[in-house]
Tab-separated table of C-alpha atoms in Angstrom:
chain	number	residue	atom	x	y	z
E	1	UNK	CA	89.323	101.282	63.159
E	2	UNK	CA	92.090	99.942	64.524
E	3	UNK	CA	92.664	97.557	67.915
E	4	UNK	CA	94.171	101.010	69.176
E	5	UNK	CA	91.294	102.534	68.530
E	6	UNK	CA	89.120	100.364	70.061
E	7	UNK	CA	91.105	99.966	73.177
E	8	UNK	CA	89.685	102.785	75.072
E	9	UNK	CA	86.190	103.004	74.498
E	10	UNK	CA	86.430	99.079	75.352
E	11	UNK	CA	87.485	99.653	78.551
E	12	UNK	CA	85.360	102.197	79.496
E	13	UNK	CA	82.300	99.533	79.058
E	14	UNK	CA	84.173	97.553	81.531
E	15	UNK	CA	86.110	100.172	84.027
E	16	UNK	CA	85.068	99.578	87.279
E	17	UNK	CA	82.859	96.516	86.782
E	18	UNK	CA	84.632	93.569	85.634
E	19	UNK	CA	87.750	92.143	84.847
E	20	UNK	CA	88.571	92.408	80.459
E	21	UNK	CA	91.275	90.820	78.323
E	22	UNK	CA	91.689	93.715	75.796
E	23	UNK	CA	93.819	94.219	72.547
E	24	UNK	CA	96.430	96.734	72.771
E	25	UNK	CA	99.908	96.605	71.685
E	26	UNK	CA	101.833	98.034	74.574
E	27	UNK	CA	103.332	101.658	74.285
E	28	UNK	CA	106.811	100.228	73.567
E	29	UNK	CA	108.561	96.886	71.840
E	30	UNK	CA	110.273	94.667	74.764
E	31	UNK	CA	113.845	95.168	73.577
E	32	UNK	CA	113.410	98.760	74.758
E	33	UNK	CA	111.657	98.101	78.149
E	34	UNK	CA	114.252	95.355	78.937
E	35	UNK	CA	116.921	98.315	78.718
E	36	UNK	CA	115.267	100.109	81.122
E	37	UNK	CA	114.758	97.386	83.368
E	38	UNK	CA	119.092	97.135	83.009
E	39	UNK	CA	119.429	101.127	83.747
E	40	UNK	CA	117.185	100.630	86.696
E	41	UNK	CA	118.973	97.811	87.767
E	42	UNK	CA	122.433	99.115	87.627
E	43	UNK	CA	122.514	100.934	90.935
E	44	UNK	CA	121.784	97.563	92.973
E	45	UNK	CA	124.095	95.075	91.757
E	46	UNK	CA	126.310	96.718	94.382
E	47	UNK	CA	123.658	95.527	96.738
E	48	UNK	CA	119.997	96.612	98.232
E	49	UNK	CA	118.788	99.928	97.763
E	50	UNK	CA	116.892	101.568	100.230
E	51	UNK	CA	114.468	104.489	100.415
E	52	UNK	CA	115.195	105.059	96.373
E	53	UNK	CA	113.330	105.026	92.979
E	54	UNK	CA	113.232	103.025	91.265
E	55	UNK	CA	112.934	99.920	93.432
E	56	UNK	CA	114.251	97.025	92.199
E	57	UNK	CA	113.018	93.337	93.598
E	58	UNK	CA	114.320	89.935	92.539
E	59	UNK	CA	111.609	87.287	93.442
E	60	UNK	CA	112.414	83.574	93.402
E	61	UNK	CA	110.325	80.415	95.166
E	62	UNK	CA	112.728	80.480	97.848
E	63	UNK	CA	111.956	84.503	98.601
E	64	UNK	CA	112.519	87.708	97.753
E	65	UNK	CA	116.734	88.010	97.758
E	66	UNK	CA	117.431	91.141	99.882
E	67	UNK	CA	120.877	91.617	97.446
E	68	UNK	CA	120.851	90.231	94.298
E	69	UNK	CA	123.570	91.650	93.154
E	70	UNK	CA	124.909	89.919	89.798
E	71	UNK	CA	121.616	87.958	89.498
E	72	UNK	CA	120.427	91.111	88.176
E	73	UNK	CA	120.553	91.502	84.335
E	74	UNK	CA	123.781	93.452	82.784
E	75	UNK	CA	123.897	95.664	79.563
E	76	UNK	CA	125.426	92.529	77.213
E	77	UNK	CA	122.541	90.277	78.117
E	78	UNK	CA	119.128	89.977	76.415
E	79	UNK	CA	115.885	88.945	78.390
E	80	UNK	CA	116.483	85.639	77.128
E	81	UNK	CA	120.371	85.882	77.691
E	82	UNK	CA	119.503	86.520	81.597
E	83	UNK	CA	116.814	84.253	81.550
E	84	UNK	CA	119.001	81.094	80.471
E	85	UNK	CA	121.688	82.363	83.032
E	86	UNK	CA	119.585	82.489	86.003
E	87	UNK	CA	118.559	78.600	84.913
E	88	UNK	CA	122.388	77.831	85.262
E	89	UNK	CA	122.981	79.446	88.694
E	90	UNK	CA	121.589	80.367	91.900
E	91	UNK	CA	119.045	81.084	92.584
E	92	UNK	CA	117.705	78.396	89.975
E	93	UNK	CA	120.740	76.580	90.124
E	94	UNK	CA	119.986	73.678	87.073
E	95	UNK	CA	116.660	73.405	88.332
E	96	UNK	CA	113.505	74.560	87.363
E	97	UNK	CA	113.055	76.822	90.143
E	98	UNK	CA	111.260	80.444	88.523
E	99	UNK	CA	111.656	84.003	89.418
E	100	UNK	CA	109.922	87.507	88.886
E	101	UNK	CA	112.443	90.597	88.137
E	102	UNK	CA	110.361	93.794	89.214
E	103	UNK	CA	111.022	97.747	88.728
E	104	UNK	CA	108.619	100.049	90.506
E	105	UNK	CA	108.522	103.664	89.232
E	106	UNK	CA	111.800	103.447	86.919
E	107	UNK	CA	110.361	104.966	83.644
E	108	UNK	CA	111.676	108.114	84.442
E	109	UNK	CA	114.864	107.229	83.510
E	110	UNK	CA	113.571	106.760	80.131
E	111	UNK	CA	111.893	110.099	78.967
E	112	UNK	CA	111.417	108.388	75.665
E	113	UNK	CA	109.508	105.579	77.245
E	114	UNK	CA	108.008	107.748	79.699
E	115	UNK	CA	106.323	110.277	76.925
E	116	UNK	CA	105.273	106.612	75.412
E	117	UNK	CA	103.466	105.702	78.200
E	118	UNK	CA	102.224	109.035	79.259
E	119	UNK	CA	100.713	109.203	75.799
E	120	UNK	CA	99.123	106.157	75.619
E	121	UNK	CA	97.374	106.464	79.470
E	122	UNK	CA	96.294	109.903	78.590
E	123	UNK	CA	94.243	108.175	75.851
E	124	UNK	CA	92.674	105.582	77.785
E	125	UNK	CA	91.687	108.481	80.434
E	126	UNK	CA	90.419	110.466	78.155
E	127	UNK	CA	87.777	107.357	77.866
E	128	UNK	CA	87.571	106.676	81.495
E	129	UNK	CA	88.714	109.588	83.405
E	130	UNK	CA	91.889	111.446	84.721
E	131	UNK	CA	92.631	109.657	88.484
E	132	UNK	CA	93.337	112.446	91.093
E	133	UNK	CA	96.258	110.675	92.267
E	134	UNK	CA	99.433	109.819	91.021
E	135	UNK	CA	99.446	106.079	89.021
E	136	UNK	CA	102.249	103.620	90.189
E	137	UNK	CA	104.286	102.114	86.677
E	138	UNK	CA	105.842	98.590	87.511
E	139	UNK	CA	107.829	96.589	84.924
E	140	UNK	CA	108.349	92.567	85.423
E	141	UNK	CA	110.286	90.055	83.287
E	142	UNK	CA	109.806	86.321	84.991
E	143	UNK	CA	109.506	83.115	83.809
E	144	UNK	CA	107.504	80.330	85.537
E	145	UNK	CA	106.880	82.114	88.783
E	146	UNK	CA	103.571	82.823	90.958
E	147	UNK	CA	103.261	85.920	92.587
E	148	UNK	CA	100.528	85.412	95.227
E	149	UNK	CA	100.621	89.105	96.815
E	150	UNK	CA	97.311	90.168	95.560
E	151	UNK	CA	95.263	87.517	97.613
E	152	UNK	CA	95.470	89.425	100.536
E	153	UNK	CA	93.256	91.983	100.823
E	154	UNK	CA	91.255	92.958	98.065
E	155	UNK	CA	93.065	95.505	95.532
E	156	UNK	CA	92.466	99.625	96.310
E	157	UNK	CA	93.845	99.751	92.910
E	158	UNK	CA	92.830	99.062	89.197
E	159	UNK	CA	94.859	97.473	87.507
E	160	UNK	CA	96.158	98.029	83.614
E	161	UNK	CA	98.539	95.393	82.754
E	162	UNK	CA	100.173	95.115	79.271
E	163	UNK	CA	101.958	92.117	78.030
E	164	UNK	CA	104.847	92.370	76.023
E	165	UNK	CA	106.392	88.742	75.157
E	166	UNK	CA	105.110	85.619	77.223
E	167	UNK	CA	101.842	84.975	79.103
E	168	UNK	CA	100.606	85.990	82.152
E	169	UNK	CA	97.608	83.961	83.666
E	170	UNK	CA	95.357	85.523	86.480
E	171	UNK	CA	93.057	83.922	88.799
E	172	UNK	CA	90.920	87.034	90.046
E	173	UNK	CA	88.728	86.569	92.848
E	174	UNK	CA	85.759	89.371	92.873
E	175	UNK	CA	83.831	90.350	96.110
E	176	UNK	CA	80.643	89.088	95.274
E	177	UNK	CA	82.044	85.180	94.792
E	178	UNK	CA	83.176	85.268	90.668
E	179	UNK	CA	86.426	83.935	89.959
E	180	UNK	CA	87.576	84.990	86.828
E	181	UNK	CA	90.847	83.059	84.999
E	182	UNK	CA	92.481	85.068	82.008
E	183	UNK	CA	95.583	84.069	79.820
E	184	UNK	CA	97.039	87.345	78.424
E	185	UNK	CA	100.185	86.929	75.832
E	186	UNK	CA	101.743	89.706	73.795
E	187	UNK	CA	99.984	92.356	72.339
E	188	UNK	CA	97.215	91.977	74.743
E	189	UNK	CA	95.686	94.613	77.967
E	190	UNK	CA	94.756	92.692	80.940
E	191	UNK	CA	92.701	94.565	83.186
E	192	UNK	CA	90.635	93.974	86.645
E	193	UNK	CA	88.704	96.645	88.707
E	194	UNK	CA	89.511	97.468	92.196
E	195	UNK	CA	88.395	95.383	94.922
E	196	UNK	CA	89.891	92.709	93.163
E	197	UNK	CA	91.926	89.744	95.048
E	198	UNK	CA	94.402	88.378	92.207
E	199	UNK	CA	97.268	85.532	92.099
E	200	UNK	CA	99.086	85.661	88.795
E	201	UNK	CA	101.805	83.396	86.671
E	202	UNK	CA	104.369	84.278	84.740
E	203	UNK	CA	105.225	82.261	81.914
E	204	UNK	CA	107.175	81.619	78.984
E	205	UNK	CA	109.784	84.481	79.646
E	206	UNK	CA	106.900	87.290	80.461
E	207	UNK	CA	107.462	90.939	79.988
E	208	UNK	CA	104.827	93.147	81.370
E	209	UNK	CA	104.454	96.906	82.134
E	210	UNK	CA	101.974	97.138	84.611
E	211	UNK	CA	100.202	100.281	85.565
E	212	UNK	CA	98.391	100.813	89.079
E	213	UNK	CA	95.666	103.140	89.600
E	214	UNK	CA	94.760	104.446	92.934
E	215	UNK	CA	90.474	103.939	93.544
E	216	UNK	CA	90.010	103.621	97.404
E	217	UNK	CA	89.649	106.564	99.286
E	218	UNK	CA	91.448	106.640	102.142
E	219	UNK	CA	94.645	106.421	98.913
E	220	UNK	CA	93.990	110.310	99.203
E	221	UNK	CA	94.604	110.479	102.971
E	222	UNK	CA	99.387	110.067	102.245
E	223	UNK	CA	99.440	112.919	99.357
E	224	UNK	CA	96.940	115.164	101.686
E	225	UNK	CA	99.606	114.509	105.023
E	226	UNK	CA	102.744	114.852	102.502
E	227	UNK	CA	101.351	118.378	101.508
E	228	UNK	CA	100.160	119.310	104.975
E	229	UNK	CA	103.750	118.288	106.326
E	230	UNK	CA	105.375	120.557	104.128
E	231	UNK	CA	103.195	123.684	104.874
E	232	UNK	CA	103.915	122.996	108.328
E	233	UNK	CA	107.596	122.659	107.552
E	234	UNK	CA	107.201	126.520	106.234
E	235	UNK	CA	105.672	127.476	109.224
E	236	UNK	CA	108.459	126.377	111.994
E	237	UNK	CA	111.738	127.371	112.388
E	238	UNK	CA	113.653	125.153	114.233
E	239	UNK	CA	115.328	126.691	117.308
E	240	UNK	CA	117.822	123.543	118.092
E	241	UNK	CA	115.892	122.403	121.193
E	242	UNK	CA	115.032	119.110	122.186
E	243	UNK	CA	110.859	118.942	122.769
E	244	UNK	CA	111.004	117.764	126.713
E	245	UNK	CA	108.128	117.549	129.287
E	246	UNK	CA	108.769	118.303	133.019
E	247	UNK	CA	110.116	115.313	135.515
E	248	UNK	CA	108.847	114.717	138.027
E	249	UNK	CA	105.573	115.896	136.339
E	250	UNK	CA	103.635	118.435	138.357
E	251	UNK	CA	101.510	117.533	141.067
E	252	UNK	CA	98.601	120.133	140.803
E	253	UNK	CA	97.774	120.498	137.037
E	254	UNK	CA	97.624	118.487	134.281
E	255	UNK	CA	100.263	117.750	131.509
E	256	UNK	CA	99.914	118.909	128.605
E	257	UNK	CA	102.053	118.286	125.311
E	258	UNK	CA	106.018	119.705	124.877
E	259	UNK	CA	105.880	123.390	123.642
E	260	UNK	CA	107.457	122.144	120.070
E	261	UNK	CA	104.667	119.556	119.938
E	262	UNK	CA	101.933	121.613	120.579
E	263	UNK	CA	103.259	124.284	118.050
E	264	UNK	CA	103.690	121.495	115.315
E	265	UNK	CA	99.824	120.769	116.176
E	266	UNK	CA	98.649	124.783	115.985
E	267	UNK	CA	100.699	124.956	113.002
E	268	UNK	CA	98.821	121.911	110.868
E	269	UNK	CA	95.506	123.366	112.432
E	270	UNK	CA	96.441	126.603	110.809
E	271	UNK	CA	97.396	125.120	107.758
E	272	UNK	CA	94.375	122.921	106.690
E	273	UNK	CA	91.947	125.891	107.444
E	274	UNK	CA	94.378	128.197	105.101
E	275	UNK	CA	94.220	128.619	101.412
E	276	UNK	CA	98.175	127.011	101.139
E	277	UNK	CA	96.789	123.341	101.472
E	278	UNK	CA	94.225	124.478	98.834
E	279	UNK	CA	96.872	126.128	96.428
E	280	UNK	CA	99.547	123.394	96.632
E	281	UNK	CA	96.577	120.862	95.680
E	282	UNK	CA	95.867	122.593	92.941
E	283	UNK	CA	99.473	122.645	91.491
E	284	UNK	CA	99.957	119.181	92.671
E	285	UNK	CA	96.864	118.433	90.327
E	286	UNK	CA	97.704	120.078	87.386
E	287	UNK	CA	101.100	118.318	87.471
E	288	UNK	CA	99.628	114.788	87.583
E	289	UNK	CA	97.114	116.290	84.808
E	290	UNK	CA	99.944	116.526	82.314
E	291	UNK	CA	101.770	113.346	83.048
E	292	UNK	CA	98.578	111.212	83.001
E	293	UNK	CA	99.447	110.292	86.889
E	294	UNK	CA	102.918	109.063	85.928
E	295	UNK	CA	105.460	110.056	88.811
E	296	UNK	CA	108.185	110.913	89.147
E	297	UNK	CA	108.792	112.712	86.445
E	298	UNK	CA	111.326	112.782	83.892
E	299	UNK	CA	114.157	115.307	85.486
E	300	UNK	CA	114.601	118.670	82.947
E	301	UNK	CA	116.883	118.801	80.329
E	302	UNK	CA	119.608	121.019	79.997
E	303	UNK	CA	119.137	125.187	79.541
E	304	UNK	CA	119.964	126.121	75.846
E	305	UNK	CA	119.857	130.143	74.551
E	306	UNK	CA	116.922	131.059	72.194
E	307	UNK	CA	117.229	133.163	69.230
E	308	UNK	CA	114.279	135.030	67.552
E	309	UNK	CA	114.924	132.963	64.306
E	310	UNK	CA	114.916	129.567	66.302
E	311	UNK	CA	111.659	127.334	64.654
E	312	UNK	CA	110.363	125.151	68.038
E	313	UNK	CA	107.749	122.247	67.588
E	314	UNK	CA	105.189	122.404	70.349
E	315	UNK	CA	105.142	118.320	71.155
E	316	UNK	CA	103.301	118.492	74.458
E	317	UNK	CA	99.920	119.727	75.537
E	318	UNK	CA	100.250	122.432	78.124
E	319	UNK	CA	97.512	121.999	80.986
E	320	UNK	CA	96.112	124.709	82.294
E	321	UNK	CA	94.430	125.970	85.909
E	322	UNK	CA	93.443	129.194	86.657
E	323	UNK	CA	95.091	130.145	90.019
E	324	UNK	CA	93.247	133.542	90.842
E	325	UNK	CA	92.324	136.649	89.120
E	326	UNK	CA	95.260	136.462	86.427
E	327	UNK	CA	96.691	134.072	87.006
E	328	UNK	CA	97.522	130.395	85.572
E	329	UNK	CA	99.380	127.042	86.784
E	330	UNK	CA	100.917	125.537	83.549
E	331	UNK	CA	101.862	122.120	83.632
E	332	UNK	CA	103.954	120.634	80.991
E	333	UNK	CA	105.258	116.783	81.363
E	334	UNK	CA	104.610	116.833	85.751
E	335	UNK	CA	106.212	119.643	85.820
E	336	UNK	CA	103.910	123.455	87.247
E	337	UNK	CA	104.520	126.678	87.673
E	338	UNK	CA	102.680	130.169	87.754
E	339	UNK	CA	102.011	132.228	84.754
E	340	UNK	CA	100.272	135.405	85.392
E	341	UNK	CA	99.286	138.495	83.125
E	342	UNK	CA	97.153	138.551	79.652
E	343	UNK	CA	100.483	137.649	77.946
E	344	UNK	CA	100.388	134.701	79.079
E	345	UNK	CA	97.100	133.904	77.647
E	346	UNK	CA	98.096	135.554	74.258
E	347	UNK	CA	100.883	133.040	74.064
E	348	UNK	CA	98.770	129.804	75.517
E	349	UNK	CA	96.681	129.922	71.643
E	350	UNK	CA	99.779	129.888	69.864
E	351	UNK	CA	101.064	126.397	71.722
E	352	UNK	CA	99.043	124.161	70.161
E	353	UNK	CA	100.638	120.521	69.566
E	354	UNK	CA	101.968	119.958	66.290
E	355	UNK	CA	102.979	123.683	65.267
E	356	UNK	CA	106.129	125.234	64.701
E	357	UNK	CA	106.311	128.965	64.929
E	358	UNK	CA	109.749	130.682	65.710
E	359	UNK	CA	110.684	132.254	68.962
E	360	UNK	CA	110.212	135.882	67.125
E	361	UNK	CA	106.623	135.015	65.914
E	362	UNK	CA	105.396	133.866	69.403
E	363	UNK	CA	106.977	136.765	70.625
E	364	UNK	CA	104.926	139.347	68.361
E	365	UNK	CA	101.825	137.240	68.661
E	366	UNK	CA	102.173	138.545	72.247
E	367	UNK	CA	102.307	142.086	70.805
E	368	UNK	CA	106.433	142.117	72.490
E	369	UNK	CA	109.466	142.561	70.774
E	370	UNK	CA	110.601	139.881	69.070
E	371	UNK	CA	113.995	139.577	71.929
E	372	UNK	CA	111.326	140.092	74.739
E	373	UNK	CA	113.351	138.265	77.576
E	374	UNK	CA	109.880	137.254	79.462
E	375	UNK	CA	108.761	135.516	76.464
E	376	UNK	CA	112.211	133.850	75.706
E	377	UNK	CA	112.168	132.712	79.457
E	378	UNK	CA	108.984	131.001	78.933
E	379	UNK	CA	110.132	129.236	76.247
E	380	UNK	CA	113.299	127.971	77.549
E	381	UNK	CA	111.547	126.515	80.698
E	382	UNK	CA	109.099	124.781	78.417
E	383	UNK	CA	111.832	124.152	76.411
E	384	UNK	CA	114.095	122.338	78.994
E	385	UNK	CA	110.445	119.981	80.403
E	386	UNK	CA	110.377	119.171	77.069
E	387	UNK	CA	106.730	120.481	76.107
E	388	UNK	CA	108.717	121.997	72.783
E	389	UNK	CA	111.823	120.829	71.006
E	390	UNK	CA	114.173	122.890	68.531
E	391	UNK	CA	113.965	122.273	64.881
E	392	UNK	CA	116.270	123.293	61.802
E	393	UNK	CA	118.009	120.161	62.966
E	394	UNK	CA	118.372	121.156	66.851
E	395	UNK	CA	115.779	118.882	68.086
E	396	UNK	CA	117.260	118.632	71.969
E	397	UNK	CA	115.968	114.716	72.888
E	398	UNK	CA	116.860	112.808	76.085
């Protein structure tokens, strides 16, 4: 058995007790990672970002610099390259001043790295459990710099951190009184358990991918308002007034809310008692099922015609909920949508990771023609999220 192979059932003996210092060689090699940490960057060496993914922060000791602009690492530089550079100039300047280069949610832009990564949580949950809500990815590259953020409050998050090249050192401070210190270096899982007050150090030119999994609660309470917002979105239409009360405000009777207000608040009463709220969680769900709680998701690839002889390789496992009498969410790679009808169940055996049947075969396993356009549609749109690629030397990556 390999460290791999221990990873997850060692875990498991510690999830949600203590903090571990684990084997596991992270789901890619740090030349690759640093590239994404460029392609993230790219965008905000014109200046600050806002309101996007990924989000890209430059830390130093002196504070977080709003606009980094060519501080940021460029496509000619190594880690090491950038590291050394940032040594000669502000904001280190010749001295010995640190800093902590962070991406939040950028793997996306990688659906190489993502499918990594996706792969290797979907393993460790498999051990542990699926989380109901999305997981937040962060990758870091710093060098001699404290980040202090986690003393706060104590963490609604565990936390899977993988080290790449360098150390990271955590001081963990548990609930009940334990301080914990742990020295991870490359090849090497650091984990602590929620509830969890942390202070960590970067050293020696650390690379991390860090992966954040929502525990508390009240986490629930933002994707349960986003998905209640948009069924009340649905139910409004928008007549271009501006929601006004009376003024002077009448003398005998009480005010109550603007007319637009108090139809926003009929509509989200009418929405959490309906089955929408229900239905949306459910495809919400199944999405986060197939990307092991990695979001955003890779965007689609591009369309590409199907011909009956065309051999595909099923790469992804398909999730799927049933929806109804019927009917089916798939969910390939974060990406759902409805499937309904006993063809659709025919076809669901023959998907199986790891085979390679032609479009013609899984369109007579279905008992359809073999140019069946239903069929053909259903493989294009699991064709384009990437749950099958084309062989005979078509395989469609990116």
């Amino acid at each position: 058995m390999t460290a791999a192979d221990r990873t997850g059932p060692a875990l498991a003996r510690v999830w949600g007790k203590e903090p571990a210092l684990l084997p596991a060689a992270a789901p890619a090699d740090p030349a690759h990672l640093h590239r994404t940490i460029v392609a993230a960057c790219e965008p905000f060496r014109a200046g600050t970002v806002f309101r996007a993914l990924p989000q890209v922060r430059l830390q130093t000791p002196f504070g977080w610099l709003g606009a980094p602009g060519r501080l940021l690492p460029d496509a000619a530089e190594s880690a090491a390259d950038h590291r050394a550079r940032l040594r000669r100039e502000p904001p280190g300047s010749g001295t010995d001043a640190g800093y902590l280069l962070s991406v939040r949610q950028g793997l996306h832009l990688d659906p190489a790295l993502w499918s990594a990564v996706r792969d290797a949580l979907a393993e460790l949950w498999r051990h542990v459990g699926r989380p109901c809500l999305p997981v937040e990815a962060e990758l870091t590259e710093g060098d001699d710099f404290t980040r202090v953020r986690g003393l706060a409050a104590p963490s609604g998050h565990a936390v899977l951190t993988w080290v790449t090249a360098g150390a990271l050192e955590a001081e963990l401070h548990r609930e009940d009184g334990e301080l914990r210190v742990l020295r991870a270096t490359a090849g090497e899982l650091l984990y602590w358990p929620e509830g969890t007050r942390w202070r960590e150090r970067h050293l020696d030119g650390c690379l991390t991918l860090r992966i954040s999994v929502p525990r508390a609660q009240h986490l629930a309470t933002g994707v349960v308002k986003d998905l209640l917002a948009e069924e009340v979105r649905g139910r409004l239409a928008y007549d271009g007034t501006v929601p006004h009360l009376p003024w002077p405000p009448p003398a005998d009777r009480p005010l109550g809310p603007a007319a637009p207000v108090g139809a926003v608040g009929e509509a989200v009463r009418a929405a959490a008692g309906g089955e929408e709220l229900a239905a949306a969680l459910r495809v919400r769900w199944a999405a986060w099922c197939s990307s092991a709680g990695l979001d955003p998701v890779p965007e689609p690839r591009a369309d590409v015609p199907l011909a009956p002889g065309q051999r595909l390789r099923v790469v992804s496992d398909i999730v799927r909920v049933p929806d109804g009498p019927g009917r089916w969410i798939w969910a390939v790679n974060g990406h759902a949508f409805p499937i309904g009808g006993a063809a659709g169940e025919r076809i669901a055996r023959q998907l199986e990771p790891g085979r390679e049947p032609t479009v013609g075969e899984l369109c007579r396993a279905v008992g359809a023609d073999e140019h069946n356009g239903a069929v053909t549609a259903l493989l294009r749109t699991l064709h384009r999220l990437r749950g099958v690629d084309l062989t005979d030397g078509g395989r469609a990556d990116g």
